[in-house]
Short mmCIF file of N, CA and C and ligand atoms in Angstrom, two decimals:
data_model
loop_
_atom_site.label_atom_id
_atom_site.label_comp_id
_atom_site.label_asym_id
_atom_site.label_seq_id
_atom_site.Cartn_x
_atom_site.Cartn_y
_atom_site.Cartn_z
N MET I 1 65.98 -4.46 65.76
CA MET I 1 66.25 -3.20 66.62
C MET I 1 67.56 -3.90 67.46
N ARG I 2 68.49 -2.74 67.49
CA ARG I 2 69.13 -3.16 68.48
C ARG I 2 69.82 -2.01 69.16
N VAL I 3 69.68 -1.97 70.62
CA VAL I 3 70.26 -0.85 71.40
C VAL I 3 71.95 -0.78 71.36
N GLN I 4 72.73 0.35 71.07
CA GLN I 4 74.21 0.46 70.97
C GLN I 4 74.52 1.73 71.23
N TRP I 5 75.50 1.99 71.08
CA TRP I 5 76.14 3.12 71.23
C TRP I 5 75.90 4.02 70.24
N CYS I 6 75.72 5.43 70.19
CA CYS I 6 75.71 6.46 69.04
C CYS I 6 76.66 7.20 68.99
N TRP I 7 77.57 7.34 68.09
CA TRP I 7 78.98 8.21 68.23
C TRP I 7 78.17 9.68 68.25
N ARG I 8 77.26 9.74 67.25
CA ARG I 8 76.91 11.36 67.37
C ARG I 8 76.19 11.80 68.26
N CYS I 9 74.91 10.87 68.61
CA CYS I 9 74.13 11.33 70.04
C CYS I 9 74.87 11.42 71.27
N LYS I 10 76.12 10.26 71.26
CA LYS I 10 76.77 10.53 72.51
C LYS I 10 75.43 10.02 73.42
N ALA I 11 75.06 8.48 72.91
CA ALA I 11 74.15 7.89 74.08
C ALA I 11 73.89 6.66 73.62
N GLU I 12 73.39 5.89 74.16
CA GLU I 12 72.83 4.33 73.87
C GLU I 12 71.58 4.72 72.98
N VAL I 13 71.49 4.54 71.86
CA VAL I 13 70.08 4.45 71.26
C VAL I 13 69.86 3.26 70.34
N PRO I 14 68.51 3.07 70.07
CA PRO I 14 68.17 2.13 69.66
C PRO I 14 68.43 2.13 67.86
N MET I 15 69.12 1.04 67.34
CA MET I 15 69.69 1.07 65.89
C MET I 15 68.90 0.15 65.20
N LEU I 16 68.69 0.51 63.83
CA LEU I 16 67.77 -0.41 63.28
C LEU I 16 68.62 -1.31 62.10
N ASP I 17 67.72 -2.49 62.06
CA ASP I 17 68.56 -3.32 60.82
C ASP I 17 68.12 -2.81 60.02
N GLU I 18 68.56 -3.51 58.69
CA GLU I 18 68.77 -3.46 57.36
C GLU I 18 67.22 -3.33 56.86
N ASN I 19 65.93 -4.23 56.87
CA ASN I 19 64.61 -4.31 56.97
C ASN I 19 64.29 -3.22 57.63
N GLU I 20 64.21 -3.33 58.80
CA GLU I 20 63.59 -1.87 59.45
C GLU I 20 64.16 -0.47 58.84
N PHE I 21 65.38 -0.40 58.88
CA PHE I 21 65.78 0.70 58.16
C PHE I 21 65.25 1.27 56.87
N ALA I 22 65.16 0.43 55.81
CA ALA I 22 64.48 0.50 54.88
C ALA I 22 63.04 1.02 54.77
N SER I 23 62.21 0.69 55.95
CA SER I 23 60.92 1.19 55.86
C SER I 23 61.11 2.62 56.15
N VAL I 24 62.05 2.72 57.39
CA VAL I 24 62.11 4.36 57.60
C VAL I 24 62.59 5.15 56.41
N ALA I 25 63.84 4.58 55.75
CA ALA I 25 64.02 5.38 54.73
C ALA I 25 63.16 5.95 53.60
N GLU I 26 62.22 4.91 53.41
CA GLU I 26 61.40 5.05 52.56
C GLU I 26 60.59 6.09 52.95
N LEU I 27 59.89 6.22 54.09
CA LEU I 27 58.87 7.53 54.43
C LEU I 27 59.90 8.65 54.54
N HIS I 28 61.51 8.67 54.57
CA HIS I 28 61.74 9.93 54.66
C HIS I 28 62.10 10.40 53.24
N ARG I 29 62.11 9.54 52.23
CA ARG I 29 62.33 9.80 50.90
C ARG I 29 60.94 10.49 50.46
N GLU I 30 59.75 10.10 50.75
CA GLU I 30 58.71 10.40 50.82
C GLU I 30 58.50 12.15 51.23
N ALA I 31 58.87 11.86 52.62
CA ALA I 31 59.03 13.39 53.30
C ALA I 31 59.73 14.56 52.95
N ILE I 32 60.93 14.01 52.12
CA ILE I 32 61.90 15.18 51.21
C ILE I 32 61.28 15.54 50.11
N ARG I 33 60.60 14.71 49.58
CA ARG I 33 59.75 14.88 48.50
C ARG I 33 58.34 16.00 48.73
N GLY I 34 57.70 15.74 49.71
CA GLY I 34 56.76 16.58 50.21
C GLY I 34 57.41 18.41 50.36
N ALA I 35 58.45 17.97 50.96
CA ALA I 35 59.06 19.51 51.47
C ALA I 35 59.43 19.72 50.44
N LYS I 36 60.04 19.73 49.55
CA LYS I 36 60.16 20.08 47.84
C LYS I 36 59.28 20.55 47.43
N GLU I 37 57.98 19.74 47.18
CA GLU I 37 56.94 20.14 46.73
C GLU I 37 56.05 21.46 47.11
N PHE I 38 56.45 21.47 48.39
CA PHE I 38 55.76 22.68 48.86
C PHE I 38 56.76 23.84 48.86
N ARG I 39 57.71 23.68 48.86
CA ARG I 39 58.66 24.79 48.42
C ARG I 39 58.52 25.53 46.88
N GLN I 40 58.40 24.26 46.32
CA GLN I 40 57.94 24.87 44.82
C GLN I 40 56.84 25.37 44.66
N ARG I 41 55.49 25.18 45.31
CA ARG I 41 54.17 25.55 45.11
C ARG I 41 54.56 26.75 45.98
N PHE I 42 55.00 27.17 46.76
CA PHE I 42 55.12 28.50 47.63
C PHE I 42 56.50 29.26 47.43
N GLY I 43 57.48 28.84 46.74
CA GLY I 43 58.21 29.82 46.17
C GLY I 43 59.11 29.85 47.62
N ALA I 44 58.86 29.58 48.57
CA ALA I 44 59.87 29.86 50.01
C ALA I 44 60.23 28.54 50.30
N PRO I 45 61.17 28.95 51.30
CA PRO I 45 61.64 27.62 52.09
C PRO I 45 60.27 27.36 53.19
N LEU I 46 60.49 26.27 53.97
CA LEU I 46 59.92 25.91 55.01
C LEU I 46 60.15 26.49 56.16
N GLU I 47 59.18 26.77 56.86
CA GLU I 47 59.91 27.25 58.35
C GLU I 47 60.15 25.81 59.01
N GLN I 48 60.64 25.87 60.22
CA GLN I 48 61.55 24.39 60.65
C GLN I 48 60.12 23.52 61.01
N ALA I 49 59.44 24.74 61.73
CA ALA I 49 58.44 23.66 62.26
C ALA I 49 57.85 22.94 61.38
N SER I 50 57.05 23.80 59.99
CA SER I 50 56.25 22.90 59.27
C SER I 50 57.23 22.01 58.50
N PHE I 51 58.69 22.37 58.17
CA PHE I 51 59.48 21.41 57.92
C PHE I 51 59.71 20.23 58.46
N ASP I 52 59.67 20.20 59.82
CA ASP I 52 59.69 18.89 60.84
C ASP I 52 58.44 18.15 60.49
N GLU I 53 57.21 18.98 60.47
CA GLU I 53 55.98 18.34 60.18
C GLU I 53 56.01 17.45 59.14
N HIS I 54 56.66 17.27 57.81
CA HIS I 54 56.86 16.55 57.00
C HIS I 54 57.35 15.08 57.42
N PHE I 55 58.11 15.41 58.06
CA PHE I 55 58.86 14.13 58.89
C PHE I 55 58.27 13.27 59.84
N ARG I 56 56.91 13.75 60.22
CA ARG I 56 56.32 13.10 61.00
C ARG I 56 56.12 11.68 61.12
N PRO I 57 55.68 11.28 59.78
CA PRO I 57 55.91 9.89 59.72
C PRO I 57 57.10 8.96 60.13
N VAL I 58 58.15 9.67 59.61
CA VAL I 58 59.37 9.13 59.64
C VAL I 58 59.74 8.89 61.20
N ARG I 59 59.29 9.54 62.38
CA ARG I 59 59.44 9.58 63.42
C ARG I 59 58.41 8.83 64.17
N LEU I 60 57.12 8.61 63.82
CA LEU I 60 56.08 7.93 64.16
C LEU I 60 56.97 6.17 63.54
N ARG I 61 57.44 6.20 62.60
CA ARG I 61 57.73 4.63 62.14
C ARG I 61 58.98 4.22 63.17
N TYR I 62 59.55 4.88 63.38
CA TYR I 62 60.92 5.03 64.04
C TYR I 62 60.11 4.59 65.63
N GLU I 63 59.57 5.47 66.10
CA GLU I 63 58.76 4.98 67.33
C GLU I 63 58.09 3.91 67.40
N GLN I 64 57.67 3.53 66.54
CA GLN I 64 57.05 1.73 66.40
C GLN I 64 57.96 0.95 66.25
N LEU I 65 58.86 0.98 65.75
CA LEU I 65 60.10 -0.03 65.56
C LEU I 65 60.70 -0.05 66.76
N THR I 66 60.89 1.20 67.71
CA THR I 66 62.10 1.30 68.82
C THR I 66 61.33 1.40 70.39
N GLY I 67 60.37 2.23 70.07
CA GLY I 67 60.06 2.65 71.13
C GLY I 67 59.87 3.85 71.99
N MET I 68 60.95 4.54 71.08
CA MET I 68 61.69 5.95 71.42
C MET I 68 60.94 6.99 70.52
N LYS I 69 60.19 7.87 71.69
CA LYS I 69 59.77 9.01 70.99
C LYS I 69 60.24 10.06 70.42
N ASP I 70 59.54 10.87 69.32
CA ASP I 70 59.99 12.13 69.01
C ASP I 70 61.53 12.14 68.93
N CYS I 71 62.34 11.11 68.26
CA CYS I 71 63.85 11.04 67.80
C CYS I 71 63.58 12.09 66.59
N HIS I 72 64.85 12.82 66.69
CA HIS I 72 64.81 13.68 65.20
C HIS I 72 64.91 13.05 64.13
N GLN I 73 64.58 13.42 62.84
CA GLN I 73 64.60 12.58 61.56
C GLN I 73 65.98 12.58 61.29
N ASN I 74 66.71 13.62 61.52
CA ASN I 74 68.09 13.42 61.20
C ASN I 74 68.80 12.28 62.18
N ALA I 75 68.46 12.30 63.37
CA ALA I 75 69.36 11.22 64.28
C ALA I 75 68.99 9.75 63.16
N ILE I 76 67.89 9.52 62.88
CA ILE I 76 67.32 8.49 63.03
C ILE I 76 67.86 7.92 61.37
N MET I 77 68.12 8.78 60.90
CA MET I 77 68.78 8.15 59.74
C MET I 77 70.28 7.82 59.96
N HIS I 78 71.20 8.25 60.81
CA HIS I 78 72.26 7.36 61.20
C HIS I 78 72.07 6.31 62.33
N HIS I 79 70.71 6.29 62.64
CA HIS I 79 70.72 4.97 63.51
C HIS I 79 70.43 3.59 62.83
N ARG I 80 71.57 3.23 62.02
CA ARG I 80 71.88 2.13 61.34
C ARG I 80 72.41 1.28 61.54
N ILE I 81 72.05 -0.02 61.94
CA ILE I 81 73.55 -1.03 62.60
C ILE I 81 74.47 -1.11 61.31
N SER I 82 74.20 -0.96 60.40
CA SER I 82 75.15 -1.65 59.33
C SER I 82 76.26 -0.25 59.06
N MET I 83 75.75 0.99 59.57
CA MET I 83 76.73 2.13 59.31
C MET I 83 77.93 2.08 60.50
N TYR I 84 77.94 1.23 61.52
CA TYR I 84 78.75 0.95 62.14
C TYR I 84 79.60 -0.25 62.28
N GLY I 85 81.06 -0.52 62.87
CA GLY I 85 81.28 -1.76 62.62
C GLY I 85 80.88 -2.54 63.91
N ARG I 86 81.71 -3.59 64.24
CA ARG I 86 81.40 -4.80 65.15
C ARG I 86 81.97 -3.85 66.73
N PRO I 87 81.40 -4.42 67.75
CA PRO I 87 81.66 -3.82 69.18
C PRO I 87 83.02 -3.94 69.40
N CYS I 88 83.74 -3.16 70.04
CA CYS I 88 85.24 -3.13 70.51
C CYS I 88 85.36 -4.35 71.46
N GLU I 89 86.45 -5.00 71.21
CA GLU I 89 86.71 -6.08 72.34
C GLU I 89 87.15 -5.64 73.82
N SER I 90 87.54 -4.39 73.86
CA SER I 90 87.86 -4.06 74.89
C SER I 90 86.49 -3.04 75.96
N CYS I 91 86.27 -2.14 74.86
CA CYS I 91 84.96 -1.32 75.88
C CYS I 91 83.45 -1.69 75.15
N GLY I 92 83.50 -2.59 74.23
CA GLY I 92 82.05 -3.00 73.70
C GLY I 92 81.33 -1.92 73.04
N LYS I 93 81.90 -0.76 72.86
CA LYS I 93 81.42 0.01 72.03
C LYS I 93 81.64 -0.08 70.50
N PRO I 94 80.13 -0.34 69.78
CA PRO I 94 80.59 -0.38 67.87
C PRO I 94 81.42 0.55 67.58
N LEU I 95 82.53 0.09 66.63
CA LEU I 95 83.36 0.68 65.81
C LEU I 95 82.79 2.12 65.01
N ARG I 96 83.24 3.18 65.02
CA ARG I 96 82.72 3.77 64.14
C ARG I 96 82.35 3.68 62.97
N THR I 97 83.10 3.00 61.98
CA THR I 97 83.08 2.63 60.78
C THR I 97 82.91 0.94 60.75
N PRO I 98 82.75 0.11 59.71
CA PRO I 98 82.61 -1.17 59.68
C PRO I 98 84.39 -1.26 59.12
N SER I 99 85.31 -0.34 58.85
CA SER I 99 86.74 -0.49 58.48
C SER I 99 87.33 0.26 59.41
N ALA I 100 87.17 0.75 60.76
CA ALA I 100 87.72 1.37 61.29
C ALA I 100 89.09 0.29 62.03
N LYS I 101 90.36 0.82 62.35
CA LYS I 101 91.09 -0.14 62.70
C LYS I 101 91.33 0.51 64.27
N LEU I 102 90.86 1.40 64.54
CA LEU I 102 91.15 1.60 66.30
C LEU I 102 89.68 1.88 66.71
N CYS I 103 89.23 1.28 67.93
CA CYS I 103 88.53 1.94 68.78
C CYS I 103 88.14 3.96 68.88
N GLY I 104 87.21 4.02 68.40
CA GLY I 104 87.04 5.50 69.07
C GLY I 104 86.82 6.02 70.19
N ALA I 105 86.35 5.09 70.81
CA ALA I 105 86.27 5.65 72.19
C ALA I 105 87.26 5.11 73.35
N CYS I 106 88.23 4.22 73.17
CA CYS I 106 89.46 3.57 74.19
C CYS I 106 90.36 3.63 73.54
N MET I 107 90.64 3.69 71.78
CA MET I 107 92.08 3.34 70.98
C MET I 107 92.49 2.04 70.92
N HIS I 108 91.65 1.29 71.59
CA HIS I 108 91.95 -0.41 71.70
C HIS I 108 92.02 -0.78 69.83
N PRO I 109 93.48 -1.08 69.53
CA PRO I 109 93.50 -1.55 68.01
C PRO I 109 92.57 -2.93 67.69
N VAL I 110 91.74 -2.90 66.67
CA VAL I 110 91.03 -3.63 66.31
C VAL I 110 91.75 -4.93 65.55
N GLN I 111 91.34 -5.93 66.11
CA GLN I 111 92.09 -7.68 65.96
C GLN I 111 91.56 -7.51 64.32
N SER I 112 92.07 -7.74 63.64
CA SER I 112 91.90 -7.63 62.10
C SER I 112 91.50 -9.38 62.00
N ILE I 113 90.05 -9.68 61.43
CA ILE I 113 89.49 -10.73 61.27
C ILE I 113 89.74 -11.12 59.80
N ASP I 114 90.29 -9.99 58.93
CA ASP I 114 91.00 -10.91 57.30
C ASP I 114 92.23 -10.74 57.45
N ASN I 115 92.75 -11.06 56.40
CA ASN I 115 94.15 -11.18 56.16
C ASN I 115 95.00 -9.99 55.51
N GLU I 116 93.93 -9.35 55.71
CA GLU I 116 94.53 -7.52 54.95
C GLU I 116 95.62 -6.87 55.80
N GLN I 117 95.38 -7.06 56.89
CA GLN I 117 96.74 -6.49 57.96
C GLN I 117 97.55 -7.47 58.06
N LYS I 118 97.86 -8.54 58.06
CA LYS I 118 98.67 -9.73 58.49
C LYS I 118 100.10 -9.39 57.88
N SER I 119 99.90 -9.00 56.42
CA SER I 119 101.33 -9.03 55.87
C SER I 119 101.85 -7.69 56.40
N ARG I 120 101.44 -6.99 56.69
CA ARG I 120 102.15 -5.63 57.41
C ARG I 120 102.50 -5.72 58.76
N GLU I 121 101.83 -5.83 58.98
CA GLU I 121 102.38 -6.36 60.83
C GLU I 121 103.60 -7.29 61.00
N PRO I 122 104.57 -6.38 61.51
CA PRO I 122 105.78 -7.10 61.81
C PRO I 122 105.83 -8.11 62.96
N HIS I 123 106.25 -9.35 62.69
CA HIS I 123 106.04 -10.13 64.20
C HIS I 123 107.52 -10.66 64.15
N PRO I 124 107.58 -10.69 65.47
CA PRO I 124 109.18 -10.87 66.08
C PRO I 124 109.57 -12.49 65.57
ZN1 LIG W 201 72.67 9.00 66.80
ZN1 LIG W 202 87.06 0.49 72.66
#
């Protein structure tokens, strides 16, 4: 777990590493399965409240891992460190994607660590 800036929540939130995320994702899959079964059995979509109730184990697991209470399950599913890039050299916020070329916060260009860009950049 690592606290870092979330672009969607616009806040610093606890993000999960791959092991932590795997255990949360498993519970999330079960919750979706449970919600689907409910819908098939009763032939009607769940009310929002009972829909959310299915996802309670997801929120509890996230709370166990991070100490953050009642984070919405949809938010939890994007609190995964590997979905974002490394921290911007200028402002420290994580890049929006691992392959971003610019920081989404301060527009600082990302210094490429691989050779992919070098050939295209003019050098005086
Ligand atoms: Zn978020
Ligand atoms: Zn930046």
